[in-house]
Coordinates of C-alpha atoms in Angstrom, one line a residue:
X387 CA -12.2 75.3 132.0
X388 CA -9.3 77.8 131.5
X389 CA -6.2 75.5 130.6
X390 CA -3.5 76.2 133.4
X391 CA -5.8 77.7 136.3
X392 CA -5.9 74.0 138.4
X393 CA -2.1 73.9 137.5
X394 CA -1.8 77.3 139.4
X395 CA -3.8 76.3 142.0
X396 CA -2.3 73.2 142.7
X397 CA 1.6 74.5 142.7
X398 CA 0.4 77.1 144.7
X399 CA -1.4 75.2 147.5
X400 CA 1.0 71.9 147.1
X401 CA 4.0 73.0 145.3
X402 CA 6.0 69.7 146.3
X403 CA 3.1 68.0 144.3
X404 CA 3.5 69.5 141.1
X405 CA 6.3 69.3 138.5
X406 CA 5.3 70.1 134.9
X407 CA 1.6 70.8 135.6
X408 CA 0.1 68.7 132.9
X409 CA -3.6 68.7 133.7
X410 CA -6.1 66.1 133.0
X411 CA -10.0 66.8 133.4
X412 CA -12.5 64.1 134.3
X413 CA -15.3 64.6 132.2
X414 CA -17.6 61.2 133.7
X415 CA -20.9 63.2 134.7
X416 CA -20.0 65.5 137.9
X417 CA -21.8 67.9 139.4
X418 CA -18.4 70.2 139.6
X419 CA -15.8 70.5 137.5
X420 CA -12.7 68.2 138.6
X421 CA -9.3 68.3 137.4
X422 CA -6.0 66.4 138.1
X423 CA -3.0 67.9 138.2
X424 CA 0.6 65.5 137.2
X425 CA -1.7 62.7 138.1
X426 CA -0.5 63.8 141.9
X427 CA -3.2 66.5 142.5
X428 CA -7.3 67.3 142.4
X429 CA -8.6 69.8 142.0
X430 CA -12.3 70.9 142.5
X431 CA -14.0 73.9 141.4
X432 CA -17.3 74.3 142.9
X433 CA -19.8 75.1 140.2
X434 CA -21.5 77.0 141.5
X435 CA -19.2 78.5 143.7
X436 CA -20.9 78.1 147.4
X437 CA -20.8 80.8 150.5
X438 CA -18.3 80.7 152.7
X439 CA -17.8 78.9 155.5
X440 CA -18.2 76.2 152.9
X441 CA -19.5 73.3 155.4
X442 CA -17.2 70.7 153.1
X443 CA -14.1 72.9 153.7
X444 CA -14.8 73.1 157.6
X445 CA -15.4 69.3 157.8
X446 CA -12.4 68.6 155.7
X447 CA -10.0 70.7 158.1
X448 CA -11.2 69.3 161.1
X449 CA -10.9 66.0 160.1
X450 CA -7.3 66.7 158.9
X451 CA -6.5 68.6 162.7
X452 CA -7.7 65.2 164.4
X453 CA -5.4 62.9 162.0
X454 CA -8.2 61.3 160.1
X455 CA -6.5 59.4 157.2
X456 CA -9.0 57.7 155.7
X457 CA -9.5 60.0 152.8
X458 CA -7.6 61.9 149.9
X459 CA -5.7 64.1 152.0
X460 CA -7.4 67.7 152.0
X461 CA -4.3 70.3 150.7
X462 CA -6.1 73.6 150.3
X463 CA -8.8 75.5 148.9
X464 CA -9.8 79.2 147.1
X465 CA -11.4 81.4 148.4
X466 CA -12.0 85.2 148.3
X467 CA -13.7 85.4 152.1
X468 CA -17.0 85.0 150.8
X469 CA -17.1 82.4 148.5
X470 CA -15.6 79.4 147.8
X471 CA -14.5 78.3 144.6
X472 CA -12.4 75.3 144.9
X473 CA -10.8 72.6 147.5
X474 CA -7.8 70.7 146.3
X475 CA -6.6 67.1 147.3
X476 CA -4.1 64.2 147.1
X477 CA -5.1 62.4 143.9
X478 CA -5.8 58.9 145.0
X479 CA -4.2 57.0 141.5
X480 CA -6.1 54.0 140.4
X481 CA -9.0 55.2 142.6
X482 CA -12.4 53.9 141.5
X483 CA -15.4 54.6 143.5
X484 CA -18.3 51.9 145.4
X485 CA -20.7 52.1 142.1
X486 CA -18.1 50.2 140.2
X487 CA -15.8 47.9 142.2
X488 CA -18.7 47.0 144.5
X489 CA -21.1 46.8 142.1
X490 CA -18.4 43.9 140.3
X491 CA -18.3 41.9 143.5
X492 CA -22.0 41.5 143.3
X493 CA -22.5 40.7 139.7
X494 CA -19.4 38.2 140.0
X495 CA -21.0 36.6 142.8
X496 CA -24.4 36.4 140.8
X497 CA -22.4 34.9 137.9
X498 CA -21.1 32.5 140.0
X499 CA -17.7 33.6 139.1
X500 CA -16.6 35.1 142.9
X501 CA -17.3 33.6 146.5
X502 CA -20.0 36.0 148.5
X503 CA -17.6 36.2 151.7
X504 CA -15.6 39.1 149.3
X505 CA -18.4 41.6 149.2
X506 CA -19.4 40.8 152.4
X507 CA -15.9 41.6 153.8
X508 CA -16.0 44.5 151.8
X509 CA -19.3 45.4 153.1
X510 CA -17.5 44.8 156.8
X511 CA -15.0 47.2 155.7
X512 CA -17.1 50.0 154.5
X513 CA -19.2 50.2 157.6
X514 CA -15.9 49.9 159.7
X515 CA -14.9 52.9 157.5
X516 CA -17.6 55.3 158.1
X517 CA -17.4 54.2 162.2
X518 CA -13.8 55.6 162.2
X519 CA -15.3 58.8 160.1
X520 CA -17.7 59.3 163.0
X521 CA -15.4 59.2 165.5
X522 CA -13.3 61.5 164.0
X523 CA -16.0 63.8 164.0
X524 CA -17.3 63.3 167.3
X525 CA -13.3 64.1 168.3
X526 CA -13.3 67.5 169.3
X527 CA -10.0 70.4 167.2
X528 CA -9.8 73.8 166.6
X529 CA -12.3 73.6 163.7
X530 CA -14.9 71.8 165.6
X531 CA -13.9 72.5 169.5
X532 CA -17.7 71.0 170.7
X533 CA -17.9 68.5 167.8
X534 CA -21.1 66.4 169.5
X535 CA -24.6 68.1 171.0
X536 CA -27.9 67.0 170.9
X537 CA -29.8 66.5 167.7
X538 CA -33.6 66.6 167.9
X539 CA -34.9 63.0 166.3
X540 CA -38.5 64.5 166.0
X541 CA -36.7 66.8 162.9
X542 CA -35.9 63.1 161.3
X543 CA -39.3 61.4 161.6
X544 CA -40.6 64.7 160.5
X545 CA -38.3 64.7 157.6
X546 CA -39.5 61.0 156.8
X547 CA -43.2 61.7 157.0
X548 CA -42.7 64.6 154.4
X549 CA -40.6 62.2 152.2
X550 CA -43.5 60.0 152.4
X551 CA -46.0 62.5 151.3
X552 CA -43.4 63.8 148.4
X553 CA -43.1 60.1 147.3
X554 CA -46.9 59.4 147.2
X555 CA -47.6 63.3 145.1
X556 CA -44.6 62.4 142.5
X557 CA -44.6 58.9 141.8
X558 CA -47.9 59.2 139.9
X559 CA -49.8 56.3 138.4
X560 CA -49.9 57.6 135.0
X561 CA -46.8 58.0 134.6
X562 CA -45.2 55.1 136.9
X563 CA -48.0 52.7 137.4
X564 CA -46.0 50.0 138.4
X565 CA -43.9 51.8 141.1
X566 CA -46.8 53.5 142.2
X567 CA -48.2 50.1 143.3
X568 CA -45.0 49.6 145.1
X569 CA -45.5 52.5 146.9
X570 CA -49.1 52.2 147.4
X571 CA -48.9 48.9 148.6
X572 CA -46.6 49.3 151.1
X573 CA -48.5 52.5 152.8
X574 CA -49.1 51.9 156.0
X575 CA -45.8 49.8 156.4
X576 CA -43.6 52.7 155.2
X577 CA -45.4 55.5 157.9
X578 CA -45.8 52.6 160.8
X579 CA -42.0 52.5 160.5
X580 CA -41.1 55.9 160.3
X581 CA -43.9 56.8 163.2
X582 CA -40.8 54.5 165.0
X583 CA -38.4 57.0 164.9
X584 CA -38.7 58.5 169.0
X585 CA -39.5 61.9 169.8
X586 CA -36.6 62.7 171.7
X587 CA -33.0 64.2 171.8
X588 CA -30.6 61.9 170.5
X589 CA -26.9 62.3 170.2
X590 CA -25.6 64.2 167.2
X591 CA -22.6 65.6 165.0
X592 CA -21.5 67.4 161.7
X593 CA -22.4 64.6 159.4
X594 CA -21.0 63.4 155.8
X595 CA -24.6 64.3 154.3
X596 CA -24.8 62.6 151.2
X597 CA -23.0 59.3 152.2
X598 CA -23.0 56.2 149.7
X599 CA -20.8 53.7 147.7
X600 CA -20.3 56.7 145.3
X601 CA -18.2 58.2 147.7
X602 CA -16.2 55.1 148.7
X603 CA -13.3 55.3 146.5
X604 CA -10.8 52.0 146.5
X605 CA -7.1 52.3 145.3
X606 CA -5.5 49.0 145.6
X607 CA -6.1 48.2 149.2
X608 CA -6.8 51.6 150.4
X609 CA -10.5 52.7 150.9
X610 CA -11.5 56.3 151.4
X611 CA -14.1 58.5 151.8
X612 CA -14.8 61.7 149.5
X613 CA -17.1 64.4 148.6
X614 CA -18.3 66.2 152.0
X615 CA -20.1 69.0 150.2
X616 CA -23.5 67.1 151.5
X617 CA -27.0 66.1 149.7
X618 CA -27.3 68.0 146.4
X619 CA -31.3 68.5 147.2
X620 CA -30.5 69.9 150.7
X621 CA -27.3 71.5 151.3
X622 CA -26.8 74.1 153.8
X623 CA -23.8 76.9 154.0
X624 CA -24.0 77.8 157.4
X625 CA -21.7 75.9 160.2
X626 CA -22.9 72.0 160.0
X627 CA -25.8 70.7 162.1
X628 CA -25.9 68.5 164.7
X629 CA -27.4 65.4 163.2
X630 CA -27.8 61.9 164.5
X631 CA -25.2 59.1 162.5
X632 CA -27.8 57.1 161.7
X633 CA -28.7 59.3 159.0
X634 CA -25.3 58.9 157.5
X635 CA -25.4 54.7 158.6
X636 CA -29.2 54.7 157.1
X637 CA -28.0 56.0 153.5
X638 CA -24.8 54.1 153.3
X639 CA -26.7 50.8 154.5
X640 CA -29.1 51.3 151.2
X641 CA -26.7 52.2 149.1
X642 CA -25.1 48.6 149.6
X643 CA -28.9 47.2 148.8
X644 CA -28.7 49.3 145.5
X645 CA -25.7 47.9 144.6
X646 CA -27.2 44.3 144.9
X647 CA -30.3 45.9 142.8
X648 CA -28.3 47.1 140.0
X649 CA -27.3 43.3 139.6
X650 CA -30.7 42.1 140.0
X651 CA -32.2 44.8 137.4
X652 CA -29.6 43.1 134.8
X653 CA -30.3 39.0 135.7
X654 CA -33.8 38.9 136.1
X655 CA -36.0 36.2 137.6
X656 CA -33.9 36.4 140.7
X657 CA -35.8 38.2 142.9
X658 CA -35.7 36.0 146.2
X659 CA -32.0 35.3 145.9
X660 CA -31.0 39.1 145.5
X661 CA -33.4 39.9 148.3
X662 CA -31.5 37.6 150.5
X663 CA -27.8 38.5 149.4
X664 CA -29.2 42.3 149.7
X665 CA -29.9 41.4 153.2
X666 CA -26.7 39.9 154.1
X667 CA -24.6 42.4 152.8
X668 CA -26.8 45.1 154.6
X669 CA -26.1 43.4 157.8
X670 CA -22.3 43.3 157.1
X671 CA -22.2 46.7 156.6
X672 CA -23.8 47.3 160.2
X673 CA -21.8 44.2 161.7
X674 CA -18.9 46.6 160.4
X675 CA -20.1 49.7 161.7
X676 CA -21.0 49.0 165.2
X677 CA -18.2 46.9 166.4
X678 CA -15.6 49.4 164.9
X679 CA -18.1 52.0 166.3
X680 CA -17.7 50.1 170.0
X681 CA -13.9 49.7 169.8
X682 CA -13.6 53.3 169.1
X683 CA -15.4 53.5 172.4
X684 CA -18.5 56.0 170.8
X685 CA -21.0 53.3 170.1
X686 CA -23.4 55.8 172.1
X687 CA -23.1 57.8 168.8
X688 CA -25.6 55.5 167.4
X689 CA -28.7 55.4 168.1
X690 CA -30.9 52.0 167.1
X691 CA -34.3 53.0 167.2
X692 CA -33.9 55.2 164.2
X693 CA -32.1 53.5 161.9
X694 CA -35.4 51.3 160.5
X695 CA -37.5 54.6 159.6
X696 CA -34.4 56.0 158.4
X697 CA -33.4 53.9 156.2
X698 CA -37.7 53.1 154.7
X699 CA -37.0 57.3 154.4
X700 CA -34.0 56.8 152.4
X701 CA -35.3 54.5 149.3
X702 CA -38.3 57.7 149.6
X703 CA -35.8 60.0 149.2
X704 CA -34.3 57.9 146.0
X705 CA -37.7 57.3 144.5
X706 CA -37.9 61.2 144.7
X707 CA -34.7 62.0 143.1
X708 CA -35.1 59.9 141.0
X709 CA -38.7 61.3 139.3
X710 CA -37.2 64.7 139.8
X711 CA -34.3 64.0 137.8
X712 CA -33.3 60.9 137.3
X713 CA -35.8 58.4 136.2
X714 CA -33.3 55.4 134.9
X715 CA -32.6 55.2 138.1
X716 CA -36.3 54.4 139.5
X717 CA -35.8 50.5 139.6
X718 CA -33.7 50.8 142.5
X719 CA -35.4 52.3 145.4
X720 CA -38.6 49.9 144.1
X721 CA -36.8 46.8 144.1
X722 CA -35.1 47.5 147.9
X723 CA -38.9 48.5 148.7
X724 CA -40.2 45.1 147.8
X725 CA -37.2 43.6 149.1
X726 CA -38.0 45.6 152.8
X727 CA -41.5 44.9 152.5
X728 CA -42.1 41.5 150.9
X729 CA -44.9 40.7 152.6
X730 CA -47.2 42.6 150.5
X731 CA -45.8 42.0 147.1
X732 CA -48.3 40.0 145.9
X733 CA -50.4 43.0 145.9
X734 CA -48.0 44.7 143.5

């Protein structure tokens, strides 16, 4: 990273922001190279740098035209016309994302050291969170003048059938026999579910795309969402897709399960309470979700009938990701599968 460039960048596209231009890079594991700028600004550089219009910079703009405050707020980006290279933000200080301060709820609750009615307001909270997303990005602007259309749910169920089929060719049983059996063991389950999802048009926006507690930061009492660059294994330049918000609800619901299964992995022997508490705080998150969704008044943005398939397709999609290239991380999407599916886990 050349020393000065975010500086540059960030006096140029928030001057008021920027004093002495002392820079600061975060080097936890990121799939793009992040800087802060005089602990005021962030900077992003897009590694690589993706075609423009950058879907993340279009989202990011409208949901700055319709007033959406719920996130760092979006000051600028670089761009030549044809790619872009960087999008710069508020620095939210003290800002720590879902996989840590969530995670500690849990494992204080599980250590008997915290009352579960915190993480399940927080749960509450995050799904109220993403509702006012949604309706901020079912609220027509400049940037997004028809912001809601028709999304075909036959693309999602096929999408969940080929995760299926994906998740039964890579999780092997010579290499993960005891995932495999999971996976094997729940079969039939996993494609009754997903066969669910309804063969007909559904409403649908420009979604968040990759939506989880990893991009839930919390500063103080201030939540915010981040990162609208979209799934890492499926990305798309071209103008955003309508999409039903289940997808988004589906991943963010499981995400809340893995946080509960990161605490399980670490105080084994538990497996019917962390089932249980998994289930509770899944529900909060909904509970959240729809009633902010309803008092919005776009609860038709949400449509029910997919959300089981979607979210069976979502621990297929971790269980994926993670053989591909991130194998640690297997226990997850295995535990929430037994957890989803208990009644066959004798057969494990």
């Amino acid at each position: 990273m050349t020393s000065g460039r975010s500086a540059a960048l960030a006096r140029h596209v928030a001057p008021d922001r920027v004093s002495v231009g002392r820079e600061r890079e975060i080097v936890v594991d990121r799939s793009n190279d992040c800087v802060v700028v005089d602990e005021a600004v962030f900077v992003k550089w897009l590694t690589p740098p993706l075609a423009a219009p950058h879907r993340g910079q279009q989202l990011l703009a409208h949901l700055r035209a319709v007033g959406f405050a719920q996130m760092p707020a979006f000051l600028g980006s670089m761009s030549d016309g044809q790619l872009v290279t960087a999008l710069v933000f508020e620095h939210m200080v003290g800002g720590r994302d879902g996989w840590e301060w969530f995670f500690e709820e849990v494992l204080s609750v599980a250590d008997g050291s915290r009352d579960v009615a915190e993480p399940a307001g927080s749960a509450h909270r995050i799904g109220a969170l993403v509702a006012d997303l949604h309706a901020a990005l079912a609220t027509p602007s400049e940037v997004l003048p028809h912001p809601v259309g028709l999304a075909d749910a036959t693309v999602e169920r096929d999408r969940c059938r080929t995760l299926l089929t994906e998740a039964l060719d890579e999780v092997t049983a010579d290499q993960h026999p005891q995932v495999r059996a999971v996976l094997q063991a729940r079969r039939r389950q996993l494609a009754g579910v997903m066969d669910s999802v309804p063969a007909h048009p559904t409403p649908g926006i420009a979604l968040h795309g990759d939506l989880h507690l990893g991009q839930i930061l919390r500063a103080g009492e201030r939540l915010a969402v981040i990162d609208f660059e979209g799934n890492p294994l499926s990305v798309a330049a071209s103008q955003p897709a309508y999409r039903p918000a289940a997808v988004d609800l589906a991943s963010l619901v499981q995400s809340v399960d893995h946080a509960v299964r990161m605490v399980q992995h670490r105080r084994a022997g538990r497996d019917a309470e962390f089932d249980r508490l998994a289930i509770d705080l899944a529900r909060c998150t909904l509970e959240g979700y729809r009633q902010r969704l309803h008092a919005a008044g776009r609860s038709e943005l949400l449509d029910e009938r997919l959300l089981p398939g979607l979210r069976a397709a979502q621990e297929l999609h971790e269980l994926v990701y993670s053989v591909r290239r991130l194998p640690r991380w297997l226990y997850a999407p295995t535990l929430a599968l037994r957890g989803m599916f208990p009644a066959v886990a004798a057969h494990d």
